[in-house]
PDB file of C-alpha atoms in Angstrom:
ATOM      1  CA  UNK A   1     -91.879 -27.868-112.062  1.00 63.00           C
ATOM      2  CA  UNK A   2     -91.955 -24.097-112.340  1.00 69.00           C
ATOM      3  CA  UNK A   3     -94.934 -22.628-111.614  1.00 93.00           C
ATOM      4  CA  UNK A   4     -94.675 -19.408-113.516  1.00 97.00           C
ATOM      5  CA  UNK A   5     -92.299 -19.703-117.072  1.00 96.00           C
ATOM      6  CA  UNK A   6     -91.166 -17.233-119.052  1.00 96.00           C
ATOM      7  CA  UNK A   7     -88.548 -17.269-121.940  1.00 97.00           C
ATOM      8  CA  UNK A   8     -86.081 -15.922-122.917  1.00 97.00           C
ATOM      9  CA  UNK A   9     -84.481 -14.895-119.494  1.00 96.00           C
ATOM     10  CA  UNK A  10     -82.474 -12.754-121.525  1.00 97.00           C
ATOM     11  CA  UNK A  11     -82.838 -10.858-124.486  1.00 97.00           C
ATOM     12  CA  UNK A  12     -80.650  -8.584-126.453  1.00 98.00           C
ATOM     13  CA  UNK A  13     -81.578  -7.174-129.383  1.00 97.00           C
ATOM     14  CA  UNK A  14     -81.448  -3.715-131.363  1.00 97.00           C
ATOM     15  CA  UNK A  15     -83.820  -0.516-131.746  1.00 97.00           C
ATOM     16  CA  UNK A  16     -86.538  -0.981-134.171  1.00 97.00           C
ATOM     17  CA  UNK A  17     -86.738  -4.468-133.618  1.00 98.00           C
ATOM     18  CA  UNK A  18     -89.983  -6.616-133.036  1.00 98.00           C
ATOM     19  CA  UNK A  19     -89.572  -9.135-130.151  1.00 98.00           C
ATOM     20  CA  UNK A  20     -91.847 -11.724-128.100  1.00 98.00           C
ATOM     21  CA  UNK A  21     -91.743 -12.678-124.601  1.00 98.00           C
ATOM     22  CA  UNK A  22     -93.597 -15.941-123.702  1.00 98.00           C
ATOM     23  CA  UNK A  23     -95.211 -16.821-120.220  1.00 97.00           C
ATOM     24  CA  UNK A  24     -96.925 -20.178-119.181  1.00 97.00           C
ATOM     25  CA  UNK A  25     -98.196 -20.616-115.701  1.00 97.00           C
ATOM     26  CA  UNK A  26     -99.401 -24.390-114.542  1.00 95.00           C
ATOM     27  CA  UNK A  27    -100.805 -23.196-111.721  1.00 94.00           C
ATOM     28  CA  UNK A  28    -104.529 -23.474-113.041  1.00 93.00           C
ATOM     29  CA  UNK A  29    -105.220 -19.280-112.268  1.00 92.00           C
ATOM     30  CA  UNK A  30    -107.512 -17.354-114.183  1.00 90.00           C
ATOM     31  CA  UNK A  31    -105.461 -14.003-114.013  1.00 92.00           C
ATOM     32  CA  UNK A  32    -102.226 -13.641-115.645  1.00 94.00           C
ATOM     33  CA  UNK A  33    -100.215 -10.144-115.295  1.00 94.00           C
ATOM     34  CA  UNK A  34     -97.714  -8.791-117.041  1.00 96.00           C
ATOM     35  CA  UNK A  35     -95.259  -5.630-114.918  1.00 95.00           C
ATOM     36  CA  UNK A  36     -92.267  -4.015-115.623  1.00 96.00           C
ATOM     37  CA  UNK A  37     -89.175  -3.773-113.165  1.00 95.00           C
ATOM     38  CA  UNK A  38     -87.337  -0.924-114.531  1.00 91.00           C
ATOM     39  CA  UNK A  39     -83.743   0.070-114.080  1.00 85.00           C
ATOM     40  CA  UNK A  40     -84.295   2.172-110.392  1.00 82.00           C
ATOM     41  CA  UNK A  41     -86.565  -1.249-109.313  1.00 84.00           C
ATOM     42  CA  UNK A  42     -89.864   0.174-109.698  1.00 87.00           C
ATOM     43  CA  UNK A  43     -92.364  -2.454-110.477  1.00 91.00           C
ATOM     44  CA  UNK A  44     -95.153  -1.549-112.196  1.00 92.00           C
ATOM     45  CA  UNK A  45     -98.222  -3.410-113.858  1.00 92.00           C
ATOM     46  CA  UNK A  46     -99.104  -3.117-117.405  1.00 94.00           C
ATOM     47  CA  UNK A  47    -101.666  -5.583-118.262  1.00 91.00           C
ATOM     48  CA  UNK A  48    -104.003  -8.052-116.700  1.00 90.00           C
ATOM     49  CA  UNK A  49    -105.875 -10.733-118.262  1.00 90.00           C
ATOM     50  CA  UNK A  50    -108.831 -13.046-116.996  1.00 88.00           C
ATOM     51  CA  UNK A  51    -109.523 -15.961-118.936  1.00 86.00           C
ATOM     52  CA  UNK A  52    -107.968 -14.315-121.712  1.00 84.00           C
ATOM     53  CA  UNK A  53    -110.031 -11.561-121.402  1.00 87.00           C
ATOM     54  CA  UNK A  54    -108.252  -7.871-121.029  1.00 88.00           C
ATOM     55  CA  UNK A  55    -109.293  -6.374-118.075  1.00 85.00           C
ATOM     56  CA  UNK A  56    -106.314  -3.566-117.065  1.00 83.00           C
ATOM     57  CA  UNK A  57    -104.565  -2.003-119.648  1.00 85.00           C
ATOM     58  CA  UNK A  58    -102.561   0.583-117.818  1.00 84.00           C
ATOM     59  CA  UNK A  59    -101.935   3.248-120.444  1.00 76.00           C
ATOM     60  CA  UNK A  60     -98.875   1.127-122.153  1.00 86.00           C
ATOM     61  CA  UNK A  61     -97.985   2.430-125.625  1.00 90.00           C
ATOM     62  CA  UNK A  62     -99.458   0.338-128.596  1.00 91.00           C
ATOM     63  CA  UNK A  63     -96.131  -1.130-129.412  1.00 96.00           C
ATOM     64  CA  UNK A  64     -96.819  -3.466-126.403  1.00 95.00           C
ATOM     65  CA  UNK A  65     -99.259  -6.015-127.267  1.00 94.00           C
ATOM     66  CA  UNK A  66    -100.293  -8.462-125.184  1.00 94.00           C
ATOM     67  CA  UNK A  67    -102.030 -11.887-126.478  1.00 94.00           C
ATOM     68  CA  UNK A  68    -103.578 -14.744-124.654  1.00 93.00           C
ATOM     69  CA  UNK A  69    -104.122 -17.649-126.729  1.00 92.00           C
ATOM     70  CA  UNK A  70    -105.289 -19.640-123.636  1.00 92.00           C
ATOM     71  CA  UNK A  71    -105.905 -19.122-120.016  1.00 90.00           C
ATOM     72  CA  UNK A  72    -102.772 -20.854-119.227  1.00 95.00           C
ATOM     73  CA  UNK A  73    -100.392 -18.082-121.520  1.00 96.00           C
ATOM     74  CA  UNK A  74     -99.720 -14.868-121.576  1.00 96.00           C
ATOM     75  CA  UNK A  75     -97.222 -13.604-124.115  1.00 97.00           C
ATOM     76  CA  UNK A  76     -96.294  -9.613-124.938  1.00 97.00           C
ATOM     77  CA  UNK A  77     -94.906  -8.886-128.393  1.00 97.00           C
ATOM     78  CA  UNK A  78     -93.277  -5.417-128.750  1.00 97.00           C
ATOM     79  CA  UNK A  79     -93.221  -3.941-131.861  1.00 97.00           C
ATOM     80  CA  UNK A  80     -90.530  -1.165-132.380  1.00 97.00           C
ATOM     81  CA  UNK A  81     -88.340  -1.419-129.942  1.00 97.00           C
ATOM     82  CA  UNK A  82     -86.690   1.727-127.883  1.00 97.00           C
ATOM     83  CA  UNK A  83     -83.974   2.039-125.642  1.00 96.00           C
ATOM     84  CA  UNK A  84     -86.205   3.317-122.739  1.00 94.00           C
ATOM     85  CA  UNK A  85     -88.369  -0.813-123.305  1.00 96.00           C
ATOM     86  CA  UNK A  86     -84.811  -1.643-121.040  1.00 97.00           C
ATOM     87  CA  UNK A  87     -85.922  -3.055-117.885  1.00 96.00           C
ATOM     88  CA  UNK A  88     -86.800  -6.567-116.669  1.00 97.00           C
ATOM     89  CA  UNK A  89     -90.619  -7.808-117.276  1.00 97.00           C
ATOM     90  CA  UNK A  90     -92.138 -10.234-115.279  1.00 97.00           C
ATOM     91  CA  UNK A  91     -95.308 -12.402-115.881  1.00 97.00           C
ATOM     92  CA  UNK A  92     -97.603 -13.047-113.289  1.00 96.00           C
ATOM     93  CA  UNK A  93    -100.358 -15.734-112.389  1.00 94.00           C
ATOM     94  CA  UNK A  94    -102.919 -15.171-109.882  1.00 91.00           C
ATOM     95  CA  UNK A  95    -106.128 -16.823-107.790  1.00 86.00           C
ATOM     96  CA  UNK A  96    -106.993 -14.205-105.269  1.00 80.00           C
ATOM     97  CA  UNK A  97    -105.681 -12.759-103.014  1.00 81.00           C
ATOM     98  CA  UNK A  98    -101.657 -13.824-104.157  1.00 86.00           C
ATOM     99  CA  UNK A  99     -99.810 -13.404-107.122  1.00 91.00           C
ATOM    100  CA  UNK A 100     -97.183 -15.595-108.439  1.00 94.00           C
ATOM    101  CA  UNK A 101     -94.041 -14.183-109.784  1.00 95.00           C
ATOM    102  CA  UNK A 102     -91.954 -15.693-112.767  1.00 96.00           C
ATOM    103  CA  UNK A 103     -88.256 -15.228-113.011  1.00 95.00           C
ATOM    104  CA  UNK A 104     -88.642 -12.174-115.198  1.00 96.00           C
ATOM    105  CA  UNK A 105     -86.678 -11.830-118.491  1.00 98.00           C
ATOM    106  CA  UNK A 106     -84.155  -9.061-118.561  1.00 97.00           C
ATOM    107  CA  UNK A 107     -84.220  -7.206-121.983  1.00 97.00           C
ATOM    108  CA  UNK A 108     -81.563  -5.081-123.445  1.00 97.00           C
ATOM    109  CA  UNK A 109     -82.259  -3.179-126.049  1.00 97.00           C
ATOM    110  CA  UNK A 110     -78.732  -1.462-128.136  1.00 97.00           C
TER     111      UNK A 110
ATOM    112  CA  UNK B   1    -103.529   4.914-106.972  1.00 59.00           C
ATOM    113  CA  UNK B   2    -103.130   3.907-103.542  1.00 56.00           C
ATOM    114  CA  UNK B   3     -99.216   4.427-102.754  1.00 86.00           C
ATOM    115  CA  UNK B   4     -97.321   3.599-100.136  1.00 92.00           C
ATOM    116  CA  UNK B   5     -93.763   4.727 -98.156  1.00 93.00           C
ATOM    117  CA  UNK B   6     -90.857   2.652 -96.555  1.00 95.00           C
ATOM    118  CA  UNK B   7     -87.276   3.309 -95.948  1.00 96.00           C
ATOM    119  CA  UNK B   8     -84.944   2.883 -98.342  1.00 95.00           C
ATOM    120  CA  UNK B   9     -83.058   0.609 -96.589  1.00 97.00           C
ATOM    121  CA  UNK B  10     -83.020  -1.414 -92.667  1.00 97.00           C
ATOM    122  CA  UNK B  11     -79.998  -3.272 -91.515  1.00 96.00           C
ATOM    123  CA  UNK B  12     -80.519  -6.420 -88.948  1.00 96.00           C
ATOM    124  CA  UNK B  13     -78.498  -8.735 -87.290  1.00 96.00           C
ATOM    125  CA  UNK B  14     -78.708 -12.662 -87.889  1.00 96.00           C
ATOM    126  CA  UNK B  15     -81.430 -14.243 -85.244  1.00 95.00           C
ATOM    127  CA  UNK B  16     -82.757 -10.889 -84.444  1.00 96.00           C
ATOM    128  CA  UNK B  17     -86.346 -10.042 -84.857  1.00 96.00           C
ATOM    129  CA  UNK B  18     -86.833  -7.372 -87.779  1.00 97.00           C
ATOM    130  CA  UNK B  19     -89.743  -4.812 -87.724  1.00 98.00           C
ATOM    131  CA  UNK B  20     -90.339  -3.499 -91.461  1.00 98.00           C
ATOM    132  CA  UNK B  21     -92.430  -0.136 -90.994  1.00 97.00           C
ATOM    133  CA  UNK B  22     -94.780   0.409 -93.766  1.00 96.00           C
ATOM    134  CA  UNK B  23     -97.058   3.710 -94.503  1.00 96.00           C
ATOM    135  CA  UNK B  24    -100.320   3.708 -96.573  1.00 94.00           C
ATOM    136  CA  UNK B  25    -102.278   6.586 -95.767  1.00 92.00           C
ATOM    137  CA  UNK B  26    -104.157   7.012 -98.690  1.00 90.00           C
ATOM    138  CA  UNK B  27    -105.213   3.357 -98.801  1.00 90.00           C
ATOM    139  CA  UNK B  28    -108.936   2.550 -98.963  1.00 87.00           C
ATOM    140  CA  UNK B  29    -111.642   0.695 -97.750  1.00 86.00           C
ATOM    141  CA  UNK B  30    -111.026  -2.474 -99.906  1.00 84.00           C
ATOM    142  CA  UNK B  31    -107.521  -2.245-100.086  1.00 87.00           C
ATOM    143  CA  UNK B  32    -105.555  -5.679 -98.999  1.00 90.00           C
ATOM    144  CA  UNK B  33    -102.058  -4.670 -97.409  1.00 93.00           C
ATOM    145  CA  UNK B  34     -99.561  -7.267 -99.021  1.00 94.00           C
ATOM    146  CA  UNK B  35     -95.983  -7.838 -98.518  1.00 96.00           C
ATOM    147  CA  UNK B  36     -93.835  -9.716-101.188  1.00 96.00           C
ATOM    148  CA  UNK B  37     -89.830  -9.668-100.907  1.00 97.00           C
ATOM    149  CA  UNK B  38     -87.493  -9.898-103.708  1.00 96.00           C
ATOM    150  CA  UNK B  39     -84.350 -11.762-103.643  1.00 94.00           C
ATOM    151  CA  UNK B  40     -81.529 -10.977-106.215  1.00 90.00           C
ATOM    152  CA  UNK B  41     -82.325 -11.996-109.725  1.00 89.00           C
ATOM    153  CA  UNK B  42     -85.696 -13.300-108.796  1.00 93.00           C
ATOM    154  CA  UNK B  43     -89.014 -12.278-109.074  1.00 94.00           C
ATOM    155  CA  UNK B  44     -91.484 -11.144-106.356  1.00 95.00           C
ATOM    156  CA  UNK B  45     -92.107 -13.945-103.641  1.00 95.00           C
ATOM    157  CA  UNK B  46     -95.575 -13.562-101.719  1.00 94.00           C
ATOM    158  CA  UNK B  47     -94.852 -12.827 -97.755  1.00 96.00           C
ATOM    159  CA  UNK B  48     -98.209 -12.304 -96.570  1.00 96.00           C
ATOM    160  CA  UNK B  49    -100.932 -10.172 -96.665  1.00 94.00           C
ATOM    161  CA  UNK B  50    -104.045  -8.854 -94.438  1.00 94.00           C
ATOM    162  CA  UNK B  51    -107.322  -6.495 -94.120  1.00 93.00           C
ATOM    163  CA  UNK B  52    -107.599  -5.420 -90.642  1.00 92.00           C
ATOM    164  CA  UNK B  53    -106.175  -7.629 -88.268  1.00 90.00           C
ATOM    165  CA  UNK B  54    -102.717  -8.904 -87.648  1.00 92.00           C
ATOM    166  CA  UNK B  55    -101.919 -11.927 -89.740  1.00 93.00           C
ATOM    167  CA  UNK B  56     -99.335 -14.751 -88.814  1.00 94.00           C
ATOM    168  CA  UNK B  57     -97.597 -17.201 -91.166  1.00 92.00           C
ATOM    169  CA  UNK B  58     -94.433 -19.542 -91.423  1.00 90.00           C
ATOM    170  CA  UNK B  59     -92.638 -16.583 -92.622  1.00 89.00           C
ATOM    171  CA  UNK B  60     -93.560 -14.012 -91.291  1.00 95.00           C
ATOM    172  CA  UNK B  61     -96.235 -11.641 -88.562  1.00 97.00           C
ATOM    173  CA  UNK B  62     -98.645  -8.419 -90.171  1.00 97.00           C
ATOM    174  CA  UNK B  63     -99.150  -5.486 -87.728  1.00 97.00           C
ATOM    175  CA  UNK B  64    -101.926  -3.740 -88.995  1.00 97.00           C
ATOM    176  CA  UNK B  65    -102.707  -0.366 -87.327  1.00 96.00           C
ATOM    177  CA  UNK B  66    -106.155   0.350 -86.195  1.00 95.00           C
ATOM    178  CA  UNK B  67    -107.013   3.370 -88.725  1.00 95.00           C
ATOM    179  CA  UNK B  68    -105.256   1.784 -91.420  1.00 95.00           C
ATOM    180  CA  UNK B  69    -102.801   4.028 -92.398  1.00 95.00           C
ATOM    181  CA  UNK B  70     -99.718   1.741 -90.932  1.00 96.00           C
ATOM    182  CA  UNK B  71     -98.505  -1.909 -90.720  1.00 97.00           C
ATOM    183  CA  UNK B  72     -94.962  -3.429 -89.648  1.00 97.00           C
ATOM    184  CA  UNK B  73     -93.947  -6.790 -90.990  1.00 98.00           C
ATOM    185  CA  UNK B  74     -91.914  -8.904 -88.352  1.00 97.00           C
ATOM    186  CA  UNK B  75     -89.483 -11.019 -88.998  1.00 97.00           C
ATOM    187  CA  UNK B  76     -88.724 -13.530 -86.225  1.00 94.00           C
ATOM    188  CA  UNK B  77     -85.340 -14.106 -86.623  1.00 95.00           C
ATOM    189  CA  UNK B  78     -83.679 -12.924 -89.392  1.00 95.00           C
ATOM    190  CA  UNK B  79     -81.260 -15.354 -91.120  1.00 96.00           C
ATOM    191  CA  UNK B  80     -78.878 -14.179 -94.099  1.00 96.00           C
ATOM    192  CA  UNK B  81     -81.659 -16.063 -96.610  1.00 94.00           C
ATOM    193  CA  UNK B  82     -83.890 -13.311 -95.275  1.00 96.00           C
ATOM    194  CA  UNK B  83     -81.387 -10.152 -97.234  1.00 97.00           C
ATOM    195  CA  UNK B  84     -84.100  -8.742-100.072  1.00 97.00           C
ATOM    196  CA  UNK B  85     -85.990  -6.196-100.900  1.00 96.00           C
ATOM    197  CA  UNK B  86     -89.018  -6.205 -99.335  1.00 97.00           C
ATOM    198  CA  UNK B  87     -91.878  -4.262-100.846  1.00 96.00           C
ATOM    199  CA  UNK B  88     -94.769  -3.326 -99.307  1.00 95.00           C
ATOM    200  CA  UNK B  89     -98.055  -3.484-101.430  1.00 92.00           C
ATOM    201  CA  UNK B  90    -101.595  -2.327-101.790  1.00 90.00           C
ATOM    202  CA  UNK B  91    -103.804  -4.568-103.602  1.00 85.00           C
ATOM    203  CA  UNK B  92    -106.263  -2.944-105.484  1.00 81.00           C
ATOM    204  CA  UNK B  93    -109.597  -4.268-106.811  1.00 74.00           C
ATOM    205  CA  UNK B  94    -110.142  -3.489-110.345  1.00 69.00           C
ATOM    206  CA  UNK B  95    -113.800  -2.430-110.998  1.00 65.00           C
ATOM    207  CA  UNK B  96    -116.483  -4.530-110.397  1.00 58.00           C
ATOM    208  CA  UNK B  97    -114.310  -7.764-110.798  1.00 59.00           C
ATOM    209  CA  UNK B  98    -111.983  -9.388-108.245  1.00 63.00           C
ATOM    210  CA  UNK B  99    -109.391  -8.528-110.467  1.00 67.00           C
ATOM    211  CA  UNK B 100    -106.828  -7.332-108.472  1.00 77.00           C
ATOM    212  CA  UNK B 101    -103.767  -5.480-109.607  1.00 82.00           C
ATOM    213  CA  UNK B 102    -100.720  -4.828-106.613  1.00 85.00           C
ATOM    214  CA  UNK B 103     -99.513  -1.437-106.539  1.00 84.00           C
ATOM    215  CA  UNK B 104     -95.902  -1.849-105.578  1.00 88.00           C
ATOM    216  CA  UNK B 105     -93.916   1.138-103.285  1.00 84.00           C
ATOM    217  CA  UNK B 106     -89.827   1.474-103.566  1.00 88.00           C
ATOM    218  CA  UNK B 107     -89.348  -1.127-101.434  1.00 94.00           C
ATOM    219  CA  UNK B 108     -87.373  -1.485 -98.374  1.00 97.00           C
ATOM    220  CA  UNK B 109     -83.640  -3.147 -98.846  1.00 97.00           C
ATOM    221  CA  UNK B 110     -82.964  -5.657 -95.416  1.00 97.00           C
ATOM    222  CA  UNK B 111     -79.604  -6.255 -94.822  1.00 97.00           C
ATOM    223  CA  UNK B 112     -78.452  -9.112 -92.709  1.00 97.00           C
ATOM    224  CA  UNK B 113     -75.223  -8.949 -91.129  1.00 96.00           C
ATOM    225  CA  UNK B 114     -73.916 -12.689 -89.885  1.00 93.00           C
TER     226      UNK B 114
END
Protein backbone atom coordinates (compact mmCIF):
# COMPACT_ATOMS: atom_id res chain seq x y z
CA UNK A 1 0.00 0.00 0.00
CA UNK A 2 1.21 3.52 -0.68
CA UNK A 3 2.18 5.30 2.05
CA UNK A 4 1.72 8.82 0.87
CA UNK A 5 -1.44 9.27 -2.00
CA UNK A 6 -2.18 11.93 -3.91
CA UNK A 7 -4.60 12.32 -6.94
CA UNK A 8 -4.75 13.29 -9.75
CA UNK A 9 -1.06 12.60 -10.88
CA UNK A 10 -1.90 14.78 -13.58
CA UNK A 11 -3.91 17.64 -14.10
CA UNK A 12 -4.62 19.88 -16.99
CA UNK A 13 -6.84 22.43 -16.87
CA UNK A 14 -7.29 26.23 -17.99
CA UNK A 15 -6.61 29.82 -16.36
CA UNK A 16 -9.26 30.92 -14.08
CA UNK A 17 -10.14 27.63 -13.14
CA UNK A 18 -10.74 26.26 -9.50
CA UNK A 19 -9.04 22.85 -8.92
CA UNK A 20 -8.38 20.32 -5.87
CA UNK A 21 -5.54 18.18 -5.18
CA UNK A 22 -6.16 15.36 -2.62
CA UNK A 23 -3.46 13.70 -0.28
CA UNK A 24 -3.98 10.71 2.19
CA UNK A 25 -1.08 9.36 4.11
CA UNK A 26 -1.60 5.83 6.18
CA UNK A 27 1.32 6.23 7.81
CA UNK A 28 -0.34 7.35 11.23
CA UNK A 29 1.94 11.02 11.25
CA UNK A 30 0.73 13.99 12.77
CA UNK A 31 2.38 16.46 10.19
CA UNK A 32 1.33 16.60 6.71
CA UNK A 33 3.20 19.14 4.18
CA UNK A 34 2.35 20.39 1.20
CA UNK A 35 5.76 21.89 -1.39
CA UNK A 36 6.02 22.88 -4.70
CA UNK A 37 8.65 21.47 -7.31
CA UNK A 38 8.68 24.09 -9.85
CA UNK A 39 9.81 23.96 -13.43
CA UNK A 40 13.96 24.66 -12.64
CA UNK A 41 13.40 21.73 -9.62
CA UNK A 42 13.30 23.94 -6.77
CA UNK A 43 11.33 22.46 -4.00
CA UNK A 44 9.86 24.56 -1.77
CA UNK A 45 7.33 24.22 1.25
CA UNK A 46 4.11 25.97 1.42
CA UNK A 47 2.13 24.67 4.21
CA UNK A 48 2.38 22.44 7.20
CA UNK A 49 -0.27 21.04 9.23
CA UNK A 50 -0.29 19.21 12.75
CA UNK A 51 -3.26 17.44 13.62
CA UNK A 52 -5.02 19.55 11.32
CA UNK A 53 -3.85 22.42 12.85
CA UNK A 54 -1.91 25.18 10.51
CA UNK A 55 1.29 25.72 11.76
CA UNK A 56 3.58 27.17 8.53
CA UNK A 57 1.99 29.09 6.10
CA UNK A 58 4.86 30.28 4.00
CA UNK A 59 3.55 33.48 2.43
CA UNK A 60 1.44 31.45 -0.43
CA UNK A 61 -1.15 33.66 -2.15
CA UNK A 62 -4.82 33.20 -0.86
CA UNK A 63 -5.84 31.37 -3.94
CA UNK A 64 -4.06 28.35 -2.31
CA UNK A 65 -6.07 26.95 0.37
CA UNK A 66 -5.21 24.24 2.20
CA UNK A 67 -7.89 22.04 4.29
CA UNK A 68 -7.48 19.17 6.64
CA UNK A 69 -10.57 17.43 7.34
CA UNK A 70 -8.62 14.80 9.38
CA UNK A 71 -5.16 14.11 10.52
CA UNK A 72 -4.82 11.52 7.96
CA UNK A 73 -5.62 14.27 4.73
CA UNK A 74 -4.36 17.03 3.47
CA UNK A 75 -5.96 18.48 0.38
CA UNK A 76 -5.07 22.15 -1.41
CA UNK A 77 -7.82 23.72 -3.50
CA UNK A 78 -6.65 26.59 -5.78
CA UNK A 79 -8.91 29.03 -6.66
CA UNK A 80 -8.06 31.07 -9.87
CA UNK A 81 -5.72 29.44 -11.51
CA UNK A 82 -2.46 31.14 -13.33
CA UNK A 83 -0.03 29.96 -15.62
CA UNK A 84 2.92 30.60 -13.19
CA UNK A 85 0.59 27.60 -10.42
CA UNK A 86 2.67 25.18 -13.31
CA UNK A 87 4.90 23.04 -11.42
CA UNK A 88 4.56 19.64 -9.70
CA UNK A 89 3.17 19.66 -5.88
CA UNK A 90 3.92 17.12 -3.61
CA UNK A 91 2.23 16.14 -0.25
CA UNK A 92 4.14 15.18 2.55
CA UNK A 93 3.66 13.09 5.87
CA UNK A 94 5.94 13.31 8.68
CA UNK A 95 6.92 11.83 12.46
CA UNK A 96 10.17 13.49 13.26
CA UNK A 97 12.92 13.67 12.11
CA UNK A 98 11.83 12.16 8.22
CA UNK A 99 9.45 13.16 5.84
CA UNK A 100 7.63 11.03 3.47
CA UNK A 101 7.23 12.03 -0.06
CA UNK A 102 4.10 11.25 -2.32
CA UNK A 103 4.40 10.87 -6.03
CA UNK A 104 3.55 14.50 -6.61
CA UNK A 105 0.85 15.53 -9.15
CA UNK A 106 2.10 17.44 -12.12
CA UNK A 107 -0.32 20.36 -13.01
CA UNK A 108 -0.58 22.17 -16.23
CA UNK A 109 -2.29 24.99 -16.37
CA UNK A 110 -3.21 26.44 -20.47
CA UNK B 1 16.40 30.51 6.04
CA UNK B 2 19.18 28.27 6.45
CA UNK B 3 20.47 27.52 2.70
CA UNK B 4 22.71 25.38 1.49
CA UNK B 5 25.30 24.82 -1.81
CA UNK B 6 26.22 21.68 -3.95
CA UNK B 7 27.36 21.19 -7.43
CA UNK B 8 25.21 21.11 -10.02
CA UNK B 9 26.10 17.98 -11.11
CA UNK B 10 28.91 14.73 -10.08
CA UNK B 11 29.52 11.92 -12.45
CA UNK B 12 30.59 8.28 -10.91
CA UNK B 13 31.39 5.11 -12.14
CA UNK B 14 29.29 1.84 -11.31
CA UNK B 15 30.85 0.11 -7.91
CA UNK B 16 32.77 3.17 -7.12
CA UNK B 17 32.39 4.94 -3.88
CA UNK B 18 30.71 8.52 -4.42
CA UNK B 19 31.49 11.50 -2.08
CA UNK B 20 28.53 14.18 -2.40
CA UNK B 21 30.08 17.54 -0.93
CA UNK B 22 27.54 19.59 0.75
CA UNK B 23 27.94 23.38 2.21
CA UNK B 24 25.75 24.91 5.00
CA UNK B 25 27.43 27.68 6.49
CA UNK B 26 24.74 29.57 7.71
CA UNK B 27 23.12 26.57 9.40
CA UNK B 28 22.31 26.79 13.12
CA UNK B 29 22.45 25.33 16.29
CA UNK B 30 19.30 23.10 15.91
CA UNK B 31 19.54 22.53 12.45
CA UNK B 32 19.38 18.58 11.38
CA UNK B 33 21.55 18.07 8.09
CA UNK B 34 19.29 15.71 5.88
CA UNK B 35 19.85 14.16 2.62
CA UNK B 36 16.87 12.91 0.42
CA UNK B 37 17.51 11.90 -3.41
CA UNK B 38 15.07 12.14 -6.12
CA UNK B 39 14.69 9.68 -8.80
CA UNK B 40 12.90 10.64 -12.12
CA UNK B 41 9.22 11.17 -11.78
CA UNK B 42 9.25 10.47 -8.12
CA UNK B 43 9.09 12.29 -5.15
CA UNK B 44 11.79 12.93 -2.50
CA UNK B 45 13.13 9.57 -0.89
CA UNK B 46 14.72 10.06 2.72
CA UNK B 47 18.71 9.12 2.59
CA UNK B 48 19.69 9.97 5.94
CA UNK B 49 20.18 12.58 8.16
CA UNK B 50 22.45 13.71 11.32
CA UNK B 51 23.37 16.51 14.10
CA UNK B 52 26.95 16.29 14.78
CA UNK B 53 28.39 13.10 14.23
CA UNK B 54 28.78 10.90 11.24
CA UNK B 55 25.75 8.73 10.66
CA UNK B 56 25.73 5.24 8.86
CA UNK B 57 22.78 3.46 7.22
CA UNK B 58 21.92 0.68 4.55
CA UNK B 59 22.15 3.35 2.05
CA UNK B 60 24.28 5.41 2.70
CA UNK B 61 27.46 7.21 5.32
CA UNK B 62 27.03 11.27 6.77
CA UNK B 63 30.36 13.15 7.14
CA UNK B 64 29.63 15.85 9.27
CA UNK B 65 32.41 18.48 9.69
CA UNK B 66 33.41 19.54 13.09
CA UNK B 67 32.19 23.38 12.91
CA UNK B 68 29.26 22.50 11.03
CA UNK B 69 29.47 24.29 8.07
CA UNK B 70 30.20 20.96 5.77
CA UNK B 71 29.08 17.30 5.32
CA UNK B 72 29.79 14.69 2.37
CA UNK B 73 27.34 11.90 1.78
CA UNK B 74 29.12 8.56 0.67
CA UNK B 75 27.93 6.30 -1.39
CA UNK B 76 29.56 2.86 -1.17
CA UNK B 77 29.28 1.67 -4.40
CA UNK B 78 27.35 3.34 -6.72
CA UNK B 79 25.04 1.19 -8.91
CA UNK B 80 22.99 2.75 -11.95
CA UNK B 81 19.70 2.62 -9.36
CA UNK B 82 21.79 5.16 -7.48
CA UNK B 83 21.46 8.11 -10.83
CA UNK B 84 19.17 11.06 -8.97
CA UNK B 85 19.23 14.10 -7.77
CA UNK B 86 20.38 14.26 -4.56
CA UNK B 87 19.49 17.24 -2.43
CA UNK B 88 21.00 18.22 0.46
CA UNK B 89 18.70 19.63 3.29
CA UNK B 90 18.49 21.65 6.43
CA UNK B 91 15.76 20.82 8.67
CA UNK B 92 14.44 23.55 10.41
CA UNK B 93 12.40 23.63 13.64
CA UNK B 94 9.42 25.74 13.40
CA UNK B 95 8.90 27.81 16.63
CA UNK B 96 8.38 26.34 19.72
CA UNK B 97 6.95 23.05 18.15
CA UNK B 98 8.87 20.11 16.65
CA UNK B 99 7.41 21.06 13.60
CA UNK B 100 9.94 20.80 11.25
CA UNK B 101 9.90 22.15 7.74
CA UNK B 102 13.18 20.93 5.20
CA UNK B 103 14.68 23.67 3.42
CA UNK B 104 15.73 22.08 0.17
CA UNK B 105 19.18 23.47 -1.90
CA UNK B 106 19.43 22.90 -5.96
CA UNK B 107 20.41 19.67 -5.56
CA UNK B 108 23.25 17.77 -6.87
CA UNK B 109 22.52 15.55 -10.25
CA UNK B 110 24.74 11.89 -9.83
CA UNK B 111 25.36 10.33 -12.86
CA UNK B 112 26.28 6.71 -13.07
CA UNK B 113 28.09 5.52 -15.94
CA UNK B 114 27.89 1.38 -16.28
Amino acid sequence: DTAVSQTPKYLVTQMGNDKSIKCEQNLGHDTMYWYKQDSKKFLKIMFSYNNKELIINETVPNRFSPKSPDKAHLNLHINSLELGDSAVYFCASSQPPTVDFGQGTRLTVV
Amino acid sequence: DAKTTQPNSMESNEEEPVHLPCNHSTISGTDYIHWYRQLPSQGPEYVIHGLTSNVNNRMASLAIAEDRKSSTLILHRATLRDAAVYYCILRVLHGSSNTGKLIFGQGTTLQVKP
